[in-house]
mmCIF file of C-alpha atoms in Angstrom:
data_model
loop_
_atom_site.group_PDB
_atom_site.id
_atom_site.type_symbol
_atom_site.label_atom_id
_atom_site.label_comp_id
_atom_site.label_asym_id
_atom_site.label_seq_id
_atom_site.Cartn_x
_atom_site.Cartn_y
_atom_site.Cartn_z
ATOM 1 C CA MET A 1 0.042 -0.145 0.010
ATOM 2 C CA SER A 2 1.342 3.457 -0.893
ATOM 3 C CA ILE A 3 2.211 6.012 1.651
ATOM 4 C CA ILE A 4 -0.603 8.288 0.336
ATOM 5 C CA LYS A 5 -3.265 5.638 0.357
ATOM 6 C CA THR A 6 -2.236 4.829 3.857
ATOM 7 C CA THR A 7 -2.132 8.391 5.292
ATOM 8 C CA ARG A 8 -5.659 8.842 3.667
ATOM 9 C CA ARG A 9 -7.031 5.799 5.420
ATOM 10 C CA VAL A 10 -5.577 6.910 8.699
ATOM 11 C CA ALA A 11 -7.180 10.428 8.270
ATOM 12 C CA VAL A 12 -10.457 8.968 7.448
ATOM 13 C CA GLY A 13 -10.239 6.469 10.231
ATOM 14 C CA LEU A 14 -9.569 9.292 12.670
ATOM 15 C CA VAL A 15 -12.549 11.627 11.437
ATOM 16 C CA ALA A 16 -14.927 8.739 11.434
ATOM 17 C CA ALA A 17 -13.719 7.362 14.979
ATOM 18 C CA ALA A 18 -13.906 10.991 16.406
ATOM 19 C CA ALA A 19 -17.199 11.440 15.031
ATOM 20 C CA ALA A 20 -18.643 8.398 16.316
ATOM 21 C CA THR A 21 -20.941 8.063 19.160
ATOM 22 C CA PHE A 22 -19.201 6.724 22.235
ATOM 23 C CA THR A 23 -21.413 5.490 25.064
ATOM 24 C CA LEU A 24 -20.229 4.068 28.231
ATOM 25 C CA GLN A 25 -21.506 2.783 31.544
ATOM 26 C CA ALA A 26 -20.542 4.722 34.703
ATOM 27 C CA HIS A 27 -19.116 1.463 36.218
ATOM 28 C CA ALA A 28 -17.743 -1.670 34.698
ATOM 29 C CA GLY A 29 -19.244 -4.887 36.160
ATOM 30 C CA GLY A 30 -21.259 -2.881 38.605
ATOM 31 C CA HIS A 31 -18.064 -1.435 40.111
ATOM 32 C CA GLY A 32 -15.296 1.148 39.280
ATOM 33 C CA ILE A 33 -12.352 2.508 41.211
ATOM 34 C CA ASP A 34 -12.947 5.157 44.082
ATOM 35 C CA LEU A 35 -9.939 7.602 44.372
ATOM 36 C CA GLU A 36 -11.186 9.388 47.230
ATOM 37 C CA GLY A 37 -8.199 10.642 49.571
ATOM 38 C CA LYS A 38 -5.530 9.547 47.031
ATOM 39 C CA THR A 39 -3.196 11.344 44.772
ATOM 40 C CA VAL A 40 -2.887 10.612 41.216
ATOM 41 C CA GLU A 41 0.638 11.007 39.658
ATOM 42 C CA TRP A 42 0.675 12.115 35.953
ATOM 43 C CA ILE A 43 4.092 11.583 34.363
ATOM 44 C CA ILE A 44 5.153 13.831 31.782
ATOM 45 C CA PRO A 45 8.630 12.902 30.089
ATOM 46 C CA PHE A 46 9.744 16.479 29.375
ATOM 47 C CA SER A 47 10.510 19.749 31.132
ATOM 48 C CA GLU A 48 8.081 22.065 32.649
ATOM 49 C CA THR A 49 8.109 24.610 29.794
ATOM 50 C CA GLY A 50 6.835 22.798 26.675
ATOM 51 C CA GLY A 51 3.427 21.984 25.245
ATOM 52 C CA SER A 52 3.090 18.581 26.874
ATOM 53 C CA ALA A 53 3.510 20.466 30.390
ATOM 54 C CA LYS A 54 0.656 22.987 29.232
ATOM 55 C CA TRP A 55 -1.656 20.171 28.082
ATOM 56 C CA ALA A 56 -1.292 18.237 31.242
ATOM 57 C CA ASN A 57 -1.400 21.348 33.605
ATOM 58 C CA PHE A 58 -4.626 22.294 31.700
ATOM 59 C CA TYR A 59 -6.178 18.855 32.089
ATOM 60 C CA ALA A 60 -5.135 17.955 35.773
ATOM 61 C CA PRO A 61 -7.501 20.154 37.711
ATOM 62 C CA LEU A 62 -10.406 19.117 35.555
ATOM 63 C CA LEU A 63 -9.717 15.466 35.694
ATOM 64 C CA SER A 64 -9.355 15.807 39.501
ATOM 65 C CA GLU A 65 -12.813 17.298 39.554
ATOM 66 C CA ALA A 66 -14.244 14.455 37.300
ATOM 67 C CA LEU A 67 -12.601 11.472 38.900
ATOM 68 C CA PRO A 68 -14.559 9.578 41.528
ATOM 69 C CA GLY A 69 -13.489 10.896 44.977
ATOM 70 C CA GLN A 70 -11.914 13.941 43.401
ATOM 71 C CA PRO A 71 -8.296 12.873 43.919
ATOM 72 C CA THR A 72 -5.490 15.331 43.865
ATOM 73 C CA VAL A 73 -3.916 15.020 40.226
ATOM 74 C CA VAL A 74 -0.212 16.019 40.403
ATOM 75 C CA VAL A 75 1.938 16.440 37.251
ATOM 76 C CA LYS A 76 5.398 15.000 37.698
ATOM 77 C CA PHE A 77 7.927 15.939 35.031
ATOM 78 C CA MET A 78 10.716 13.377 34.110
ATOM 79 C CA PRO A 79 12.703 14.656 31.400
ATOM 80 C CA GLY A 80 15.688 13.030 29.838
ATOM 81 C CA ALA A 81 16.908 11.269 26.749
ATOM 82 C CA GLY A 82 14.226 13.061 24.416
ATOM 83 C CA SER A 83 11.513 11.592 26.665
ATOM 84 C CA THR A 84 12.545 7.905 26.431
ATOM 85 C CA LYS A 85 13.673 8.173 30.173
ATOM 86 C CA GLY A 86 10.267 8.722 31.449
ATOM 87 C CA ALA A 87 8.625 6.340 28.911
ATOM 88 C CA ASN A 88 10.994 3.569 29.999
ATOM 89 C CA PHE A 89 10.140 4.301 33.550
ATOM 90 C CA PHE A 90 6.370 4.018 32.918
ATOM 91 C CA GLN A 91 6.978 0.695 31.100
ATOM 92 C CA GLU A 92 8.378 -0.931 34.012
ATOM 93 C CA GLN A 93 5.237 0.000 36.119
ATOM 94 C CA GLU A 94 2.331 -2.391 36.446
ATOM 95 C CA TYR A 95 -1.244 -1.204 37.311
ATOM 96 C CA ASP A 96 -1.799 -1.122 41.090
ATOM 97 C CA ASP A 97 -4.631 1.317 42.246
ATOM 98 C CA GLY A 98 -5.245 3.597 39.353
ATOM 99 C CA THR A 99 -3.060 6.304 40.737
ATOM 100 C CA LEU A 100 -0.375 6.507 38.055
ATOM 101 C CA ILE A 101 -1.047 7.776 34.493
ATOM 102 C CA PHE A 102 1.566 8.763 31.510
ATOM 103 C CA GLY A 103 1.501 11.513 28.978
ATOM 104 C CA SER A 104 2.789 10.606 25.766
ATOM 105 C CA SER A 105 3.746 12.991 22.884
ATOM 106 C CA GLY A 106 4.983 12.766 19.263
ATOM 107 C CA SER A 107 8.509 12.907 20.607
ATOM 108 C CA THR A 108 7.941 9.806 22.466
ATOM 109 C CA GLN A 109 6.212 8.156 19.554
ATOM 110 C CA PHE A 110 8.855 8.782 17.033
ATOM 111 C CA PRO A 111 11.658 7.012 18.831
ATOM 112 C CA PHE A 112 9.392 3.912 19.123
ATOM 113 C CA LEU A 113 8.414 4.154 15.299
ATOM 114 C CA LEU A 114 12.138 4.392 14.320
ATOM 115 C CA GLY A 115 13.411 1.631 16.409
ATOM 116 C CA ASP A 116 15.606 4.033 18.418
ATOM 117 C CA PRO A 117 17.756 1.745 20.644
ATOM 118 C CA ARG A 118 17.120 3.791 23.865
ATOM 119 C CA VAL A 119 13.455 2.646 23.597
ATOM 120 C CA LYS A 120 12.383 -0.101 26.044
ATOM 121 C CA TYR A 121 8.768 0.791 25.990
ATOM 122 C CA ASN A 122 6.076 -0.705 23.915
ATOM 123 C CA TYR A 123 2.672 1.186 23.293
ATOM 124 C CA ALA A 124 0.861 -2.174 22.986
ATOM 125 C CA ASP A 125 1.364 -2.806 26.645
ATOM 126 C CA TRP A 126 -0.299 0.468 27.625
ATOM 127 C CA ASN A 127 -3.980 1.458 27.800
ATOM 128 C CA VAL A 128 -5.072 4.533 26.235
ATOM 129 C CA VAL A 129 -7.755 6.777 27.856
ATOM 130 C CA LEU A 130 -7.402 10.127 25.955
ATOM 131 C CA ALA A 131 -5.800 11.140 22.576
ATOM 132 C CA SER A 132 -5.445 14.808 21.790
ATOM 133 C CA GLY A 133 -4.877 16.072 18.492
ATOM 134 C CA THR A 134 -2.619 19.328 17.925
ATOM 135 C CA GLY A 135 -0.869 21.376 15.499
ATOM 136 C CA GLY A 136 2.482 23.247 15.315
ATOM 137 C CA VAL A 137 3.749 26.664 14.126
ATOM 138 C CA ALA A 138 7.142 27.589 13.018
ATOM 139 C CA TYR A 139 8.228 31.131 13.426
ATOM 140 C CA LEU A 140 10.945 33.545 12.822
ATOM 141 C CA PRO A 141 12.524 36.699 14.171
ATOM 142 C CA PRO A 142 11.025 39.761 12.407
ATOM 143 C CA GLU A 143 14.223 40.640 10.538
ATOM 144 C CA MET A 144 14.206 37.174 9.185
ATOM 145 C CA ALA A 145 10.641 37.018 8.351
ATOM 146 C CA ALA A 146 10.726 40.283 6.509
ATOM 147 C CA LYS A 147 12.995 38.611 3.908
ATOM 148 C CA MET A 148 10.182 36.222 2.926
ATOM 149 C CA ASP A 149 8.477 37.070 -0.462
ATOM 150 C CA GLY A 150 4.862 36.354 0.720
ATOM 151 C CA MET A 151 4.717 32.695 1.222
ATOM 152 C CA ASN A 152 8.031 32.185 -0.915
ATOM 153 C CA ALA A 153 10.815 31.127 1.472
ATOM 154 C CA ALA A 154 13.465 31.252 -1.178
ATOM 155 C CA PRO A 155 15.023 34.473 0.049
ATOM 156 C CA LEU A 156 15.956 32.898 3.167
ATOM 157 C CA GLN A 157 18.086 30.147 1.493
ATOM 158 C CA GLY A 158 21.159 31.944 2.016
ATOM 159 C CA GLU A 159 20.770 32.660 5.584
ATOM 160 C CA ASP A 160 22.124 30.708 8.631
ATOM 161 C CA PHE A 161 19.770 29.472 11.082
ATOM 162 C CA ILE A 162 20.199 27.878 14.799
ATOM 163 C CA TYR A 163 17.531 25.640 16.073
ATOM 164 C CA GLY A 164 17.156 24.124 19.788
ATOM 165 C CA ASN A 165 16.700 20.414 18.923
ATOM 166 C CA GLN A 166 15.311 17.706 21.389
ATOM 167 C CA GLY A 167 16.803 15.152 19.428
ATOM 168 C CA ALA A 168 17.213 13.659 15.857
ATOM 169 C CA THR A 169 14.673 10.901 16.228
ATOM 170 C CA ARG A 170 12.069 13.183 18.179
ATOM 171 C CA LEU A 171 9.211 15.140 16.845
ATOM 172 C CA ASP A 172 11.628 17.736 15.874
ATOM 173 C CA LEU A 173 12.220 15.839 12.646
ATOM 174 C CA VAL A 174 8.858 17.175 11.309
ATOM 175 C CA PRO A 175 10.227 20.843 11.314
ATOM 176 C CA THR A 176 13.849 20.076 10.291
ATOM 177 C CA LEU A 177 12.769 18.025 7.311
ATOM 178 C CA ALA A 178 10.256 20.796 6.402
ATOM 179 C CA TRP A 179 13.076 23.407 6.579
ATOM 180 C CA GLU A 180 15.341 21.307 4.633
ATOM 181 C CA MET A 181 12.965 20.705 1.861
ATOM 182 C CA LEU A 182 12.495 24.561 1.744
ATOM 183 C CA GLY A 183 16.240 24.728 1.138
ATOM 184 C CA LEU A 184 17.121 26.512 4.569
ATOM 185 C CA ASN A 185 20.350 26.130 6.175
ATOM 186 C CA VAL A 186 19.411 25.202 9.774
ATOM 187 C CA GLU A 187 21.965 23.953 12.369
ATOM 188 C CA SER A 188 20.596 22.116 15.247
ATOM 189 C CA VAL A 189 21.714 22.501 18.972
ATOM 190 C CA MET A 190 20.862 19.037 20.204
ATOM 191 C CA GLY A 191 19.628 17.806 23.544
ATOM 192 C CA ILE A 192 17.295 20.348 24.845
ATOM 193 C CA LYS A 193 14.788 18.829 27.126
ATOM 194 C CA GLY A 194 11.648 20.319 25.983
ATOM 195 C CA ARG A 195 10.217 22.591 23.210
ATOM 196 C CA GLY A 196 9.829 25.299 25.824
ATOM 197 C CA ASP A 197 13.576 25.296 26.213
ATOM 198 C CA GLY A 198 13.788 25.946 22.417
ATOM 199 C CA ARG A 199 11.501 28.887 22.829
ATOM 200 C CA LEU A 200 13.712 30.362 25.600
ATOM 201 C CA MET A 201 16.755 29.920 23.255
ATOM 202 C CA PHE A 202 14.751 31.944 20.721
ATOM 203 C CA GLU A 203 13.885 34.572 23.195
ATOM 204 C CA ARG A 204 17.558 34.861 24.362
ATOM 205 C CA GLY A 205 18.646 35.250 20.671
ATOM 206 C CA GLU A 206 20.587 31.970 20.834
ATOM 207 C CA ALA A 207 18.269 30.556 18.241
ATOM 208 C CA ASN A 208 16.747 32.330 15.330
ATOM 209 C CA ILE A 209 14.252 29.872 14.068
ATOM 210 C CA ASP A 210 11.761 27.703 16.179
ATOM 211 C CA TYR A 211 8.536 25.833 16.359
ATOM 212 C CA GLN A 212 6.124 25.005 19.092
ATOM 213 C CA THR A 213 3.063 22.844 19.273
ATOM 214 C CA SER A 214 -0.217 24.758 19.344
ATOM 215 C CA SER A 215 -0.768 24.807 23.176
ATOM 216 C CA SER A 216 2.824 26.185 23.733
ATOM 217 C CA TYR A 217 2.403 28.658 20.858
ATOM 218 C CA LEU A 218 -0.795 30.126 22.107
ATOM 219 C CA SER A 219 0.615 30.696 25.704
ATOM 220 C CA GLY A 220 4.268 31.146 24.903
ATOM 221 C CA VAL A 221 4.848 32.583 21.601
ATOM 222 C CA THR A 222 1.718 34.733 20.960
ATOM 223 C CA PRO A 223 2.909 37.394 23.604
ATOM 224 C CA LEU A 224 6.176 37.389 21.608
ATOM 225 C CA VAL A 225 4.291 38.197 18.304
ATOM 226 C CA GLU A 226 1.962 40.524 19.912
ATOM 227 C CA ALA A 227 5.365 42.412 21.052
ATOM 228 C CA GLY A 228 6.861 42.416 17.484
ATOM 229 C CA ASP A 229 9.671 40.016 18.614
ATOM 230 C CA ALA A 230 8.466 36.940 16.517
ATOM 231 C CA VAL A 231 6.563 36.423 13.274
ATOM 232 C CA PRO A 232 4.722 33.253 12.383
ATOM 233 C CA MET A 233 6.175 31.583 9.444
ATOM 234 C CA MET A 234 3.750 28.735 8.711
ATOM 235 C CA SER A 235 1.606 25.896 10.465
ATOM 236 C CA TRP A 236 2.050 22.370 9.681
ATOM 237 C CA GLY A 237 -1.623 22.309 8.945
ATOM 238 C CA ALA A 238 -4.393 19.790 9.584
ATOM 239 C CA LEU A 239 -6.012 16.825 7.766
ATOM 240 C CA ASP A 240 -9.344 16.877 6.156
ATOM 241 C CA ALA A 241 -11.501 13.731 5.858
ATOM 242 C CA ASP A 242 -9.674 12.551 2.530
ATOM 243 C CA GLY A 243 -6.230 12.958 4.204
ATOM 244 C CA ASN A 244 -5.499 16.334 2.396
ATOM 245 C CA ILE A 245 -3.404 18.971 4.291
ATOM 246 C CA VAL A 246 -5.639 22.135 4.910
ATOM 247 C CA ARG A 247 -5.189 25.118 7.052
ATOM 248 C CA ASP A 248 -5.163 24.349 10.885
ATOM 249 C CA PRO A 249 -8.356 25.426 12.318
ATOM 250 C CA THR A 250 -6.651 27.096 15.171
ATOM 251 C CA PHE A 251 -4.662 29.296 12.785
ATOM 252 C CA PRO A 252 -6.796 29.667 9.727
ATOM 253 C CA ASP A 253 -5.150 32.769 8.531
ATOM 254 C CA MET A 254 -1.647 31.079 8.519
ATOM 255 C CA PRO A 255 -0.356 29.451 5.697
ATOM 256 C CA THR A 256 0.539 25.605 5.760
ATOM 257 C CA PHE A 257 3.925 24.200 5.288
ATOM 258 C CA LYS A 258 2.548 22.727 1.984
ATOM 259 C CA GLU A 259 1.437 26.345 0.781
ATOM 260 C CA VAL A 260 4.961 27.495 1.567
ATOM 261 C CA CYS A 261 6.334 24.489 -0.126
ATOM 262 C CA GLU A 262 4.307 25.114 -3.293
ATOM 263 C CA ALA A 263 5.485 28.558 -3.402
ATOM 264 C CA THR A 264 9.299 28.064 -2.979
ATOM 265 C CA ASP A 265 11.582 27.031 -5.758
ATOM 266 C CA GLY A 266 13.120 23.756 -5.262
ATOM 267 C CA CYS A 267 10.383 22.469 -2.649
ATOM 268 C CA GLU A 268 8.168 19.531 -3.817
ATOM 269 C CA THR A 269 4.764 18.471 -2.511
ATOM 270 C CA SER A 270 5.157 15.147 -4.124
ATOM 271 C CA GLY A 271 7.671 12.384 -4.355
ATOM 272 C CA GLU A 272 9.232 10.098 -1.400
ATOM 273 C CA LYS A 273 10.543 13.107 0.608
ATOM 274 C CA TRP A 274 7.151 14.746 0.924
ATOM 275 C CA ASP A 275 5.413 11.436 1.385
ATOM 276 C CA ALA A 276 7.624 10.606 4.282
ATOM 277 C CA TRP A 277 7.068 14.109 5.820
ATOM 278 C CA LYS A 278 3.349 13.867 5.534
ATOM 279 C CA ALA A 279 3.497 10.185 7.076
ATOM 280 C CA PHE A 280 5.384 11.445 10.040
ATOM 281 C CA PHE A 281 3.271 14.740 10.345
ATOM 282 C CA ILE A 282 0.213 12.411 10.593
ATOM 283 C CA ALA A 283 1.963 10.193 13.124
ATOM 284 C CA GLY A 284 3.177 13.154 15.209
ATOM 285 C CA PHE A 285 0.338 15.561 15.173
ATOM 286 C CA PRO A 286 -3.412 14.227 14.864
ATOM 287 C CA ALA A 287 -2.820 11.945 17.771
ATOM 288 C CA GLN A 288 0.090 14.082 19.240
ATOM 289 C CA LYS A 289 -0.643 13.591 22.964
ATOM 290 C CA MET A 290 -2.151 10.661 24.525
ATOM 291 C CA VAL A 291 -2.855 9.720 28.359
ATOM 292 C CA PHE A 292 -2.263 6.041 29.354
ATOM 293 C CA LEU A 293 -2.902 3.661 32.287
ATOM 294 C CA PRO A 294 0.002 0.978 32.761
ATOM 295 C CA ALA A 295 0.128 -2.402 31.827
ATOM 296 C CA GLY A 296 -2.587 -4.619 33.606
ATOM 297 C CA ALA A 297 -5.034 -1.796 34.133
ATOM 298 C CA SER A 298 -8.427 -3.165 35.143
ATOM 299 C CA ALA A 299 -11.623 -2.669 33.136
ATOM 300 C CA ASP A 300 -12.878 -0.782 36.121
ATOM 301 C CA ALA A 301 -10.100 1.553 35.862
ATOM 302 C CA MET A 302 -10.282 2.271 32.132
ATOM 303 C CA VAL A 303 -14.026 2.775 32.431
ATOM 304 C CA THR A 304 -13.577 5.252 35.262
ATOM 305 C CA TYR A 305 -10.790 7.306 33.508
ATOM 306 C CA THR A 306 -12.550 7.236 30.230
ATOM 307 C CA LYS A 307 -15.635 8.447 31.783
ATOM 308 C CA ALA A 308 -13.909 11.247 33.727
ATOM 309 C CA PHE A 309 -12.462 12.486 30.424
ATOM 310 C CA GLU A 310 -15.844 12.340 28.691
ATOM 311 C CA ASP A 311 -17.225 14.290 31.648
ATOM 312 C CA VAL A 312 -14.492 16.841 31.206
ATOM 313 C CA LYS A 313 -15.232 17.252 27.449
ATOM 314 C CA ALA A 314 -18.945 17.500 28.092
ATOM 315 C CA ARG A 315 -18.579 20.479 30.361
ATOM 316 C CA ALA A 316 -20.379 23.444 29.181
ATOM 317 C CA ASP A 317 -17.387 25.805 29.100
ATOM 318 C CA PHE A 318 -14.917 23.139 27.715
ATOM 319 C CA ALA A 319 -14.937 24.264 24.090
ATOM 320 C CA GLU A 320 -14.140 27.785 25.107
ATOM 321 C CA ILE A 321 -11.505 27.048 27.715
ATOM 322 C CA SER A 322 -9.659 24.324 25.693
ATOM 323 C CA SER A 323 -9.593 26.331 22.547
ATOM 324 C CA LYS A 324 -7.695 29.010 24.279
ATOM 325 C CA ARG A 325 -5.309 26.684 25.982
ATOM 326 C CA LEU A 326 -5.009 23.757 23.435
ATOM 327 C CA GLY A 327 -6.406 25.120 20.175
ATOM 328 C CA LYS A 328 -9.338 23.657 18.282
ATOM 329 C CA TYR A 329 -8.475 19.941 18.093
ATOM 330 C CA PRO A 330 -10.277 16.701 18.666
ATOM 331 C CA GLN A 331 -9.999 15.210 22.209
ATOM 332 C CA MET A 332 -10.776 11.670 21.848
ATOM 333 C CA THR A 333 -11.822 8.817 24.156
ATOM 334 C CA GLY A 334 -12.835 5.081 23.650
ATOM 335 C CA ASP A 335 -12.622 3.735 20.274
ATOM 336 C CA ALA A 336 -11.610 7.060 18.672
ATOM 337 C CA ALA A 337 -8.597 7.263 20.949
ATOM 338 C CA LYS A 338 -7.507 3.927 20.077
ATOM 339 C CA THR A 339 -7.856 4.725 16.277
ATOM 340 C CA ALA A 340 -5.774 7.768 16.795
ATOM 341 C CA MET A 341 -3.229 5.658 18.857
ATOM 342 C CA ALA A 342 -3.076 3.463 15.934
ATOM 343 C CA SER A 343 -2.202 6.471 13.687
ATOM 344 C CA GLY A 344 0.370 7.761 16.003
ATOM 345 C CA THR A 345 2.215 4.472 16.340
ATOM 346 C CA GLU A 346 2.343 3.261 12.657
ATOM 347 C CA VAL A 347 4.036 4.361 9.579
ATOM 348 C CA SER A 348 4.482 2.800 6.424
ATOM 349 C CA PRO A 349 7.855 0.862 5.795
ATOM 350 C CA GLU A 350 8.668 3.260 2.964
ATOM 351 C CA ALA A 351 8.398 6.389 5.311
ATOM 352 C CA LYS A 352 10.367 4.673 7.943
ATOM 353 C CA GLU A 353 13.043 3.656 5.565
ATOM 354 C CA PHE A 354 13.284 7.055 4.070
ATOM 355 C CA VAL A 355 13.537 8.748 7.348
ATOM 356 C CA VAL A 356 16.148 6.343 8.758
ATOM 357 C CA ASN A 357 18.427 6.909 5.983
ATOM 358 C CA TRP A 358 17.803 10.828 6.158
ATOM 359 C CA LEU A 359 18.801 10.801 9.726
ATOM 360 C CA GLN A 360 21.958 8.780 9.012
ATOM 361 C CA GLU A 361 22.921 11.247 6.248
ATOM 362 C CA LYS A 362 21.867 14.299 8.011
ATOM 363 C CA TYR A 363 22.974 13.572 11.674
ATOM 364 C CA GLY A 364 24.897 10.498 11.537
ATOM 365 C CA VAL A 365 22.461 8.654 13.564
ATOM 366 C CA SER A 366 22.393 4.906 12.740
ATOM 367 C CA LEU A 367 19.087 3.062 13.524
ATOM 368 C CA LYS A 368 19.810 -0.009 11.397
#
């Protein structure tokens, strides 16, 4: 099956699953788990400054209110090795009493997809209870942005850029491959612990190109844009029901990477490089963040957490408060979350092969 057909199938499946009616009994087998007086620890395998932190901190008090017994939900940050440290820790845990959950991101999914030797975790062992779609925005200092000719990035091809990179096999491969396709000379400073740290490098003048996922862009970069210290370059876009890249609903006035690519000489929106970029964009963003219970989670625990997230989504104010903090993206539970997880943890062999070879050539990273 071609990459194009695969991405279209995934997109259609995501839209259909997200739109499907998901019904759920309040308790499984007449029971449930009561978390009164307990503390739920939510592990985030990144630093406190990035999009995953903002996502978890948004949901934590709402989840606390919705869970039976209204336990305290504490977000614990466990950065290291591009998020594989925290994910490997979670892999070693077994379900006990429902007081441990994990927040995954695209930068956790990509090392798994690519066979990074540091990965000791397996998504098949975990139990998904929420999947959150998101987007991403690349941005520039005003003096660099002024050199673009509308959506044409060709005038930037002679410039030297510095980017704070979490790691070659992380979600950062989406922006770095995109910038390469545009013909930009971007040097990565490797090993930052979260995208928020990349934003801080940009603010200090240590980097002159950056990208953030939507939640972090909304809270951390929008003030820079309003102050005239940053200018959005493009979003990665979103998927329609046919698997086509369209404008991000959170940033409808912003061009997509596809539009910028089409306007820039030498950048192609067809062929194996484009197909690989699109496949990893789909794996990294429509199901960019997920919440899991550990291996061995009981049916009662799964139902309890799923219902809690359903209740959060059903709040009268949820659309308003989530759009301001997370953007306008699907928040999926039940079968829709499982479908989203599949899209985030599967890519075609052709796309994987291309990216593995590209990582070897660009960064000297060997995954074979």
